[in-house]
Short mmCIF file of C-alpha atoms and ligand atoms in Angstrom, two decimals:
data_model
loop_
_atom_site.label_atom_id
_atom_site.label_comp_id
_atom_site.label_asym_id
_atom_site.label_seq_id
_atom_site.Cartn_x
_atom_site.Cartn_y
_atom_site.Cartn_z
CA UNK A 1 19.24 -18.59 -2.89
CA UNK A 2 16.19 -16.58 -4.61
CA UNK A 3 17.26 -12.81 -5.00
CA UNK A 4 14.34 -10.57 -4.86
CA UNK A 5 13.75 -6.74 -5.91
CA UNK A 6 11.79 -4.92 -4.21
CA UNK A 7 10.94 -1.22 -6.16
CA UNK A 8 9.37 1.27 -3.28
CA UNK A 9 11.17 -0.99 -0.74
CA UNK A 10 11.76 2.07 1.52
CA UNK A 11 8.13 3.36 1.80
CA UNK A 12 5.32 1.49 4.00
CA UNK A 13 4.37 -1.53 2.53
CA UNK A 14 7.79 -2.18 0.70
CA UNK A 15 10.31 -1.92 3.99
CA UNK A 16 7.90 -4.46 5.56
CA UNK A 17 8.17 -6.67 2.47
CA UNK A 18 11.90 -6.16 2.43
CA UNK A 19 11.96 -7.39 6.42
CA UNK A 20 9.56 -10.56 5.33
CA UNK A 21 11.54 -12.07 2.39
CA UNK A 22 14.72 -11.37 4.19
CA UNK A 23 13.04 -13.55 7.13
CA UNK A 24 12.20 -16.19 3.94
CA UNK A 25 16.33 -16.47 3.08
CA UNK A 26 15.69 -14.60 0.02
CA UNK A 27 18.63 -11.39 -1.32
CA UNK A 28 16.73 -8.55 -1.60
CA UNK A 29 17.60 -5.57 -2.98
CA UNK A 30 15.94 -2.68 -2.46
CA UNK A 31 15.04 0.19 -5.49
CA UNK A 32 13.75 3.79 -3.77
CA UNK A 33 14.11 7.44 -4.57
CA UNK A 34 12.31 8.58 -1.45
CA UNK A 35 9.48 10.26 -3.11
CA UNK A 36 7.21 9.42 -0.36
CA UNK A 37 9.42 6.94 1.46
CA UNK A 38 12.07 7.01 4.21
CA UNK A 39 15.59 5.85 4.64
CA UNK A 40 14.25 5.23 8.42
CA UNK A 41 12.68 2.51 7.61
CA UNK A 42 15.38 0.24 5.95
CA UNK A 43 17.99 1.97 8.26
CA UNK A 44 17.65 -1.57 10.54
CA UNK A 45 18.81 -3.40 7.41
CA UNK A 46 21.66 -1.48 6.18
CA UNK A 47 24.49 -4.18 7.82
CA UNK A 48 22.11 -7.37 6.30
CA UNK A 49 24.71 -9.57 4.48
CA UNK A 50 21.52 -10.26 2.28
CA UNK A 51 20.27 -6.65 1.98
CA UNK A 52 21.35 -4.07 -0.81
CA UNK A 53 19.73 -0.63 -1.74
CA UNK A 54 20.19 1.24 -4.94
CA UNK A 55 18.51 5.45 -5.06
CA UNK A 56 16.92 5.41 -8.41
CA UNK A 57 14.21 6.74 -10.18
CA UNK A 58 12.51 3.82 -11.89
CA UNK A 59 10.57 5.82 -14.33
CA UNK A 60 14.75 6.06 -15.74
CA UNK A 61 15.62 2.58 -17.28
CA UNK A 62 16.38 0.21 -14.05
CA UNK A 63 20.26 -1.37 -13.89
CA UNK A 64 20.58 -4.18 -11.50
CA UNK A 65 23.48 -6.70 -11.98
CA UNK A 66 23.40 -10.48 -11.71
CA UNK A 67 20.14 -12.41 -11.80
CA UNK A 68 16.81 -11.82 -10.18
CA UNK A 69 13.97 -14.19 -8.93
CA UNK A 70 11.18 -11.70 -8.11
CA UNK A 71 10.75 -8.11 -9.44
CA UNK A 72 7.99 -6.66 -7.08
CA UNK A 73 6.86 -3.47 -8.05
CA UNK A 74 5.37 -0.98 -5.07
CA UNK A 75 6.75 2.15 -6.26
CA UNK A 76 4.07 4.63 -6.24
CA UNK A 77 2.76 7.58 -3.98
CA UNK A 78 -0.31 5.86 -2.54
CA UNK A 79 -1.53 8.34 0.16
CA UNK A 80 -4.46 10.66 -1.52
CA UNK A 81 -2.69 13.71 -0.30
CA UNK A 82 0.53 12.19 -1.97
CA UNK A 83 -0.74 11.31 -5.43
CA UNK A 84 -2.93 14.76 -5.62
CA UNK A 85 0.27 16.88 -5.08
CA UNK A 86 2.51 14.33 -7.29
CA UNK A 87 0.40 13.91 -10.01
CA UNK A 88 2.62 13.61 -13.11
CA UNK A 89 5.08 11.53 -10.89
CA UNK A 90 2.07 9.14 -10.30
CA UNK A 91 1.44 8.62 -13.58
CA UNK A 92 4.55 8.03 -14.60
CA UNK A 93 5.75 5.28 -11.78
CA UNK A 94 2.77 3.89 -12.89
CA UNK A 95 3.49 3.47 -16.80
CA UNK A 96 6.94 4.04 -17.18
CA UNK A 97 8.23 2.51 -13.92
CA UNK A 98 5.48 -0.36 -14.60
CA UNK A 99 7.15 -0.62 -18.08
CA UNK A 100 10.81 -0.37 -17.26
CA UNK A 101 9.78 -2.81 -13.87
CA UNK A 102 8.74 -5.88 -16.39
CA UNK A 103 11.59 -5.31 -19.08
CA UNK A 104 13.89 -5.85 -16.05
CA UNK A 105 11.59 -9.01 -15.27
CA UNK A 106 11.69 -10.10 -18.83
CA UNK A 107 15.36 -9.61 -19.22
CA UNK A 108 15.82 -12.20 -16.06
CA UNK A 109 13.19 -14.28 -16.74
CA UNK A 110 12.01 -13.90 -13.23
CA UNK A 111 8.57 -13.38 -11.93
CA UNK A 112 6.99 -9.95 -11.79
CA UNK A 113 4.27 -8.91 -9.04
CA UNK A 114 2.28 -5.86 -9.34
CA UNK A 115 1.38 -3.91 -6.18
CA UNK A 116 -2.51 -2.22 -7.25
CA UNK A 117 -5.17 -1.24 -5.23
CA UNK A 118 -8.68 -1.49 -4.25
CA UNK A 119 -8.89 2.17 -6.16
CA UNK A 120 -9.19 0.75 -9.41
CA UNK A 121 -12.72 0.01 -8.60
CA UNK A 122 -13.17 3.75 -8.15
CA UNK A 123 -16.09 4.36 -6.23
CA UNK A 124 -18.13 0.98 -6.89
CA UNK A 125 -21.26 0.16 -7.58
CA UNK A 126 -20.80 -3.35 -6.75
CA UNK A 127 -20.62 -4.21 -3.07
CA UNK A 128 -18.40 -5.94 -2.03
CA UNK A 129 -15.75 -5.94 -4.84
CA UNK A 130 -15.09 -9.29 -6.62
CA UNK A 131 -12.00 -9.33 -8.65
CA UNK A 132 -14.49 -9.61 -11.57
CA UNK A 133 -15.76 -5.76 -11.37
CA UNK A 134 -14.16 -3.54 -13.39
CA UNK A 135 -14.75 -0.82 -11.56
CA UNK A 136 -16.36 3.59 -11.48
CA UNK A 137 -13.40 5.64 -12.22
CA UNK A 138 -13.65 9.19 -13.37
CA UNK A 139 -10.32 9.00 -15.83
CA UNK A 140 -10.48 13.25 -15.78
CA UNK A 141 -10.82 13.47 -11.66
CA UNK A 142 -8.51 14.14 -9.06
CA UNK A 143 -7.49 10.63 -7.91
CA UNK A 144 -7.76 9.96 -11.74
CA UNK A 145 -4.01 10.18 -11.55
CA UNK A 146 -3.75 6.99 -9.21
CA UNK A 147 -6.33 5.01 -10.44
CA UNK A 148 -5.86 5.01 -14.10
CA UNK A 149 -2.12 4.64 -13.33
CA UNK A 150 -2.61 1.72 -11.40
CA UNK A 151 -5.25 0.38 -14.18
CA UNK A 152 -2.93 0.74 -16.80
CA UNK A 153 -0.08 -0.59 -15.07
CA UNK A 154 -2.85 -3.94 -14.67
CA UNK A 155 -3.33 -3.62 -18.04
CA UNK A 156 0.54 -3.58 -18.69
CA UNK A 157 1.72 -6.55 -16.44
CA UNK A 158 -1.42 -8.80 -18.42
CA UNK A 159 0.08 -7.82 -21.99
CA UNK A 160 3.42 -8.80 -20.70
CA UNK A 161 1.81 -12.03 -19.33
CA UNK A 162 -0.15 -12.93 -22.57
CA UNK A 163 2.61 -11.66 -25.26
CA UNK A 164 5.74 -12.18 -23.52
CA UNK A 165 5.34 -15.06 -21.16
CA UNK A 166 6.80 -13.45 -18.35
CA UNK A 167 5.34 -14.77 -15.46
CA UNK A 168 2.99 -12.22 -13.24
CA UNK A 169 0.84 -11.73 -10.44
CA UNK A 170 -1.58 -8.89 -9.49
CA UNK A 171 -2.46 -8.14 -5.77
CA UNK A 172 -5.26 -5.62 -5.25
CA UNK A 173 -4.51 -4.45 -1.64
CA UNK A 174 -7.30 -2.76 0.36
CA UNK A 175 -6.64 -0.42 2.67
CA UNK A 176 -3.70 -1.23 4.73
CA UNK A 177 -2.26 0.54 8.01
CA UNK A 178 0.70 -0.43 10.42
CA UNK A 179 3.69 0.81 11.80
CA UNK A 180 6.10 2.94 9.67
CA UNK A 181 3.04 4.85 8.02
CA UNK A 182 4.07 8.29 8.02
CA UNK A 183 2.46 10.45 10.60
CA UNK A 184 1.57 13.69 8.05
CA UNK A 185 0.76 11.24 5.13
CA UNK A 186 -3.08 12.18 5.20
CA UNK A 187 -4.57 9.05 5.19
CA UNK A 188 -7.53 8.32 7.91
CA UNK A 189 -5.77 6.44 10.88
CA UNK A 190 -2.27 8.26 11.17
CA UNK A 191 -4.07 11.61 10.65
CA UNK A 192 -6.59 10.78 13.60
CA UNK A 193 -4.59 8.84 15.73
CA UNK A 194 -2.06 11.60 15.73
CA UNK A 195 -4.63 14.65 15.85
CA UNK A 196 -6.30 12.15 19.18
CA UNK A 197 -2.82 11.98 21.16
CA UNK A 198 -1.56 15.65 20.51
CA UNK A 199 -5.41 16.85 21.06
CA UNK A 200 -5.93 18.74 18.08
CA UNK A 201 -9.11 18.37 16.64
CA UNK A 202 -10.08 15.01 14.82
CA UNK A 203 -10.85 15.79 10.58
CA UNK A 204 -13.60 13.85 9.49
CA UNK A 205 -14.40 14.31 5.54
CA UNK A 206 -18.14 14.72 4.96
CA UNK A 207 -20.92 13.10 7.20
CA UNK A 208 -18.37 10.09 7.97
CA UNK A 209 -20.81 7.44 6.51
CA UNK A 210 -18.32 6.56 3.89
CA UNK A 211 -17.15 3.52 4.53
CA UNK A 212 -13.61 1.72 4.14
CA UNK A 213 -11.98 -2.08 4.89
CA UNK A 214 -9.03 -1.53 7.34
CA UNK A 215 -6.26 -4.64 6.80
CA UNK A 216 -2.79 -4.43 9.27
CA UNK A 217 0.27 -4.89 7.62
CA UNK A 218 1.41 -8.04 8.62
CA UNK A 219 -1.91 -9.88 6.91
CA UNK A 220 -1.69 -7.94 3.67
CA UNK A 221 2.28 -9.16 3.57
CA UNK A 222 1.39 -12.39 4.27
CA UNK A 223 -1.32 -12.09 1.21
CA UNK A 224 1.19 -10.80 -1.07
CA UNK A 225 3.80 -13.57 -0.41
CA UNK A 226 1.23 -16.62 -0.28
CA UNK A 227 0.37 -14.77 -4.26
CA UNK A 228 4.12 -14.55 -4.78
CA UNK A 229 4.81 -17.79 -4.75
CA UNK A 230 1.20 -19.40 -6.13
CA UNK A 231 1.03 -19.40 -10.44
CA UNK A 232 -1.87 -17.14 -10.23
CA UNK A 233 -1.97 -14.43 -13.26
CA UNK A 234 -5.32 -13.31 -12.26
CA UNK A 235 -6.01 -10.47 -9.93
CA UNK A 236 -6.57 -10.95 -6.40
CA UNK A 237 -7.99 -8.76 -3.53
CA UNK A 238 -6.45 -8.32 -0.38
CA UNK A 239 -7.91 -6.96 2.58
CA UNK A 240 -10.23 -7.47 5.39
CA UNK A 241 -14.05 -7.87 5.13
CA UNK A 242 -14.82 -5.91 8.36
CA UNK A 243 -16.08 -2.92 7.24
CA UNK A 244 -16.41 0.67 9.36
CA UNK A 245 -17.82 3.97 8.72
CA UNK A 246 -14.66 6.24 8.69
CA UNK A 247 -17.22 8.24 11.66
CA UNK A 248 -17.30 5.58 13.95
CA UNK A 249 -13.53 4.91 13.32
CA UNK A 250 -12.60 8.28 14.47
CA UNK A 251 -14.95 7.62 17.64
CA UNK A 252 -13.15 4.30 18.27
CA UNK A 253 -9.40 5.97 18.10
CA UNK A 254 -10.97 8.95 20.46
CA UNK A 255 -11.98 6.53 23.03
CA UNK A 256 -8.79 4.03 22.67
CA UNK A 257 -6.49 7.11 23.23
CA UNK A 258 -8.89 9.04 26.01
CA UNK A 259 -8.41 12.09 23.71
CA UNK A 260 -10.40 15.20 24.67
CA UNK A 261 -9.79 15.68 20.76
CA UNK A 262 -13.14 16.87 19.32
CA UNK A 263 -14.52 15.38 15.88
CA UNK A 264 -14.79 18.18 13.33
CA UNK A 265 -16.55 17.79 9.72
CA UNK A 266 -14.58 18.94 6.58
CA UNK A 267 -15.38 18.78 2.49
CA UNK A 268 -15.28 15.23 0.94
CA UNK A 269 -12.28 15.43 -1.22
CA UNK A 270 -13.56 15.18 -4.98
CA UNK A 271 -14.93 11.05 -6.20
CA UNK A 272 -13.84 9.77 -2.28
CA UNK A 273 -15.48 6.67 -2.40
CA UNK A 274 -18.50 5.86 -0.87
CA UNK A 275 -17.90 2.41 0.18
CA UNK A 276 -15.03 0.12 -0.30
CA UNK A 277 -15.29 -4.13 1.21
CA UNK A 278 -13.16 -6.65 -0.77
CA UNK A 279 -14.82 -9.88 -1.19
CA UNK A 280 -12.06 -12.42 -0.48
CA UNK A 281 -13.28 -15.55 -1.71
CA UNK A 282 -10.58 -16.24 -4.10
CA UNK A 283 -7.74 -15.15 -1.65
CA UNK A 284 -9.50 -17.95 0.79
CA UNK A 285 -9.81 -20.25 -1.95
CA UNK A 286 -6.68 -20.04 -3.97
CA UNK A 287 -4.30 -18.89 -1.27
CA UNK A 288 -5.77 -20.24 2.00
CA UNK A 289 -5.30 -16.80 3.70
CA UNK A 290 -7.16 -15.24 5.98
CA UNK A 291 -6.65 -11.99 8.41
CA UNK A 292 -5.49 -12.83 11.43
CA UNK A 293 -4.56 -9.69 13.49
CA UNK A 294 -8.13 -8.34 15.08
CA UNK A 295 -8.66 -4.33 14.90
CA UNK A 296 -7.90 -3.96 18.49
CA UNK A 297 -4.75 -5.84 18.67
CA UNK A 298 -3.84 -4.39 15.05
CA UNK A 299 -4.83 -0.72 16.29
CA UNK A 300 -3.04 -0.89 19.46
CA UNK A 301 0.00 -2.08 18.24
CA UNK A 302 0.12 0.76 15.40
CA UNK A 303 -1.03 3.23 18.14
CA UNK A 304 2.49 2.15 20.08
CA UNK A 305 4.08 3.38 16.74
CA UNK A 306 2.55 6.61 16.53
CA UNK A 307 2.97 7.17 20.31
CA UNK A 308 7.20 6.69 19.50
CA UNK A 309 7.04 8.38 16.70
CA UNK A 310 5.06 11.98 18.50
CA UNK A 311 7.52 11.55 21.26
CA UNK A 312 10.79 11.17 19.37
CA UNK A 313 9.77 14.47 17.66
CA UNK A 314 9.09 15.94 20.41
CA UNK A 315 12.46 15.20 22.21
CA UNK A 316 14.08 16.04 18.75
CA UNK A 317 12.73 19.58 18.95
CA UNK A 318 13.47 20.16 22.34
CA UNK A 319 17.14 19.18 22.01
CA UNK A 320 17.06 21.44 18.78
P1 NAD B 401 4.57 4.60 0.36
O1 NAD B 401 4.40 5.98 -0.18
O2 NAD B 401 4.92 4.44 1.81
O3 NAD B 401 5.64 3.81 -0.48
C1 NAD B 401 5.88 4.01 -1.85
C2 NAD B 401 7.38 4.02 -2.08
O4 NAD B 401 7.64 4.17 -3.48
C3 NAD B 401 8.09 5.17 -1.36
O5 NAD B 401 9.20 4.69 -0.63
C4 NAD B 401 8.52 6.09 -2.51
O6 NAD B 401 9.66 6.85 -2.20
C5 NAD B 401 8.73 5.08 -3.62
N1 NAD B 401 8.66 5.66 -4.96
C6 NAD B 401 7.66 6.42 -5.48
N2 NAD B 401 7.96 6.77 -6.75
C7 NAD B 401 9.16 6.20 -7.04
C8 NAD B 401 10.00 6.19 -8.18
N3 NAD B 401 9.68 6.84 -9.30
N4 NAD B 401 11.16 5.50 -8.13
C9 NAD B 401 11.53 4.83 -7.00
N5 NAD B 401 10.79 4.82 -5.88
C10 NAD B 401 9.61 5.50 -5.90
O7 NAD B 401 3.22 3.82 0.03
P2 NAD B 401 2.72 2.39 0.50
O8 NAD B 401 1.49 2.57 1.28
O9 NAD B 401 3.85 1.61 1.06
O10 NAD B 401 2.29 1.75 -0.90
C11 NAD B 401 3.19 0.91 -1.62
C12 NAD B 401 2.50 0.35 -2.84
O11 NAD B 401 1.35 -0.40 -2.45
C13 NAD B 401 2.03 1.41 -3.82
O12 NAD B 401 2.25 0.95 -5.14
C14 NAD B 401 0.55 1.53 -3.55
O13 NAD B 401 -0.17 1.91 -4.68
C15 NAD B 401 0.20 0.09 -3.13
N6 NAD B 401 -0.98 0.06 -2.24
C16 NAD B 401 -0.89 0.44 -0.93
C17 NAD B 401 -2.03 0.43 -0.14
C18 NAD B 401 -1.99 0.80 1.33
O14 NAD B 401 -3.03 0.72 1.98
N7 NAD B 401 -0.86 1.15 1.89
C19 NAD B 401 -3.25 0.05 -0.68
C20 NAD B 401 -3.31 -0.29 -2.03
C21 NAD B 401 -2.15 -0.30 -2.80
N1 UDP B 402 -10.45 10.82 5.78
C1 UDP B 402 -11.01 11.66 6.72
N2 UDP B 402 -10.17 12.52 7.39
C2 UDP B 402 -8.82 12.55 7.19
C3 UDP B 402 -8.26 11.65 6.26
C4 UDP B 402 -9.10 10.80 5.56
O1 UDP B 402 -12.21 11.65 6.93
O2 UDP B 402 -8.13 13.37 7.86
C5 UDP B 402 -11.37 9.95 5.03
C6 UDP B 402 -11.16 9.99 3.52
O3 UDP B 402 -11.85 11.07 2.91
C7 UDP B 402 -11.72 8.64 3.13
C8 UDP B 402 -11.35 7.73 4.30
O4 UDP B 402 -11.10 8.60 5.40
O5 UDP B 402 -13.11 8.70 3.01
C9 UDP B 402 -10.09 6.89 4.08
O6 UDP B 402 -9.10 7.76 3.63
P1 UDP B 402 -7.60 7.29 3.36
O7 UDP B 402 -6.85 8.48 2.85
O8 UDP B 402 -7.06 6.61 4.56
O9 UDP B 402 -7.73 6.18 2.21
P2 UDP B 402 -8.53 6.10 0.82
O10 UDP B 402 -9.41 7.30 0.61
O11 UDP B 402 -7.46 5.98 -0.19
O12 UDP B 402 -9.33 4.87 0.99
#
């Protein structure tokens, strides 16, 4: 049986990884310290004969007995308002936890995947992205402390590849959303599908004419798996080529929830990138994948979510 860790398993992306490989037969145990993440979201999986969690740190040096398959490393903040307030903390589960992440690989001789992001393109000057851009980050700006962390952690996992032999993979995930995304996390479609259903008024950053590539969970898993278990060492985008202005997004989630929310214009946080649009051909190509959920059906089902999620807190401070 393959036995699988999974670092940042309780946050977004890594309790829906956790859920998948468990589906595959795989042992996965699960490495959080709840920086950013929540025990709510493995709490389905605590009584899984195949499921184990460990609370760590892994910027500390990572224990895990008996031997290991996969290391996958998703441990990071990853919402803007979470890596601006956790700076340091970024940068360090980025290099340190990056580092400590592949000795643990090495020492197992398993295969390591790295979880980066579209944002090491920074705000590009190449539209769309190809894996082969290297990318417009300001190293001294605000979201510096997530880009260059991620960048370095790249940089990392291909020294480990090239000196070591370990075996390694590097998914660059676009813009993901789902269920279990925290409602208060600050990205664009919890914050406005929560401001549209409790009718507060809908934050649009700047004009809106920035422009972003919205993937749902379940496609971006299934991208990371089909990478999992291909021999690619090269890094590959995931994400969906349908592009929106984050404007007409806010529009769409008015009219899908009937809010009477109104759309209000704020600052454009510092470097927010213009426009972001993977280009997919290798993913296609290499991995045979393709996004399958359409926005509607993807929206709707993480609207359900959100809808739960307002109402649960709302019965929770009632009974309070
Ligand atoms: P998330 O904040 O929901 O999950 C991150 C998890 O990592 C949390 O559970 C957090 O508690 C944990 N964590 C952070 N620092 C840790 C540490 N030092 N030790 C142990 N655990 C720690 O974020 P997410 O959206 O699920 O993102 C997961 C990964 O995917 C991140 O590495 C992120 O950079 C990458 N990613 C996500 C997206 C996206 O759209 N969601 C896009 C690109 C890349
Ligand atoms: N955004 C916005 N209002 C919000 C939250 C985000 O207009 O309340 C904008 C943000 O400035 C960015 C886009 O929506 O231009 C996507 O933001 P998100 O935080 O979801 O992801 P990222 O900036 O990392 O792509």
């Amino acid at each position: 049986m393959l036995r699988t860790l999974i670092t940042g398993g309780a946050g977004f992306l890594g309790s829906h990884l956790c859920d998948r490989l468990l589906g595959d037969g795989h042992q996965v145990v699960c490495i959080d310290n709840f920086l950013t993440g929540s025990r709510d979201n493995i709490s389905h999986l605590k009584d899984h004969p195949r499921f184990s969690f460990l609370e760590h740190d892994v910027t500390k040096y990572i224990t895990v007995d008996g031997p290991l398959d996969y290391v996958l490393h998703f441990a990071s903040p990853a919402s803007p308002i979470d890596y601006l307030r956790l700076p340091i903390q970024t940068l360090k589960v980025g290099a340190l936890g990056t580092h400590n992440a592949l000795g643990l690989t090495k020492a197992k001789n398993a295969c390591f995947l790295l979880a980066s992001t579209s944002e090491v393109y920074g705000d590009p000057q190449e539209h769309p992205q190809k894996e082969s851009y290297w990318g417009n980050v300001n190293p001294v700006g605000l979201r510096g402390v997530y880009d260059e962390a991620k960048r370095f952690a790249e940089t990392l996992t291909m020294a480990y590849h090239r000196f070591h032999g370990v075996e390694t993979r590097i998914v660059r995930i676009f813009n993901t959303y789902g269920p279990r995304m925290r409602l208060h996390d600050g990205r664009a479609l919890p914050t406005f599908m929560r401001q549209a259903l409790c009718s507060e008024d809908i934050t649009v950053h700047g004009s809106g004419n920035q422009t972003r590539s919205f993937t749902y969970v379940d496609d971006t898993v299934e991208g990371i798996v089909r990478l999992l278990y291909s021999k690619i060492t090269t890094p590959i985008n995931i994400g969906c080529c349908e592009e929106i202005s984050i404007i007409e997004f806010a529009k769409k989630i008015v009219t899908m929830t009937n809010s009477s929310s109104m759309i209000t214009h704020h600052p454009l946080p510092e470097n927010d990138p213009k426009n972001r649009q993977p280009d997919i051909s290798l993913a296609q190509e290499l991995l045979d994948w393709n996004p399958q959920v359409d926005r509607e059906d993807g929206l709707q089902r993480t609207l359900a979510y959100v809808l739960d999620k307002i109402n649960h807190s709302a019965k929770t401070t009632y009974a309070s």
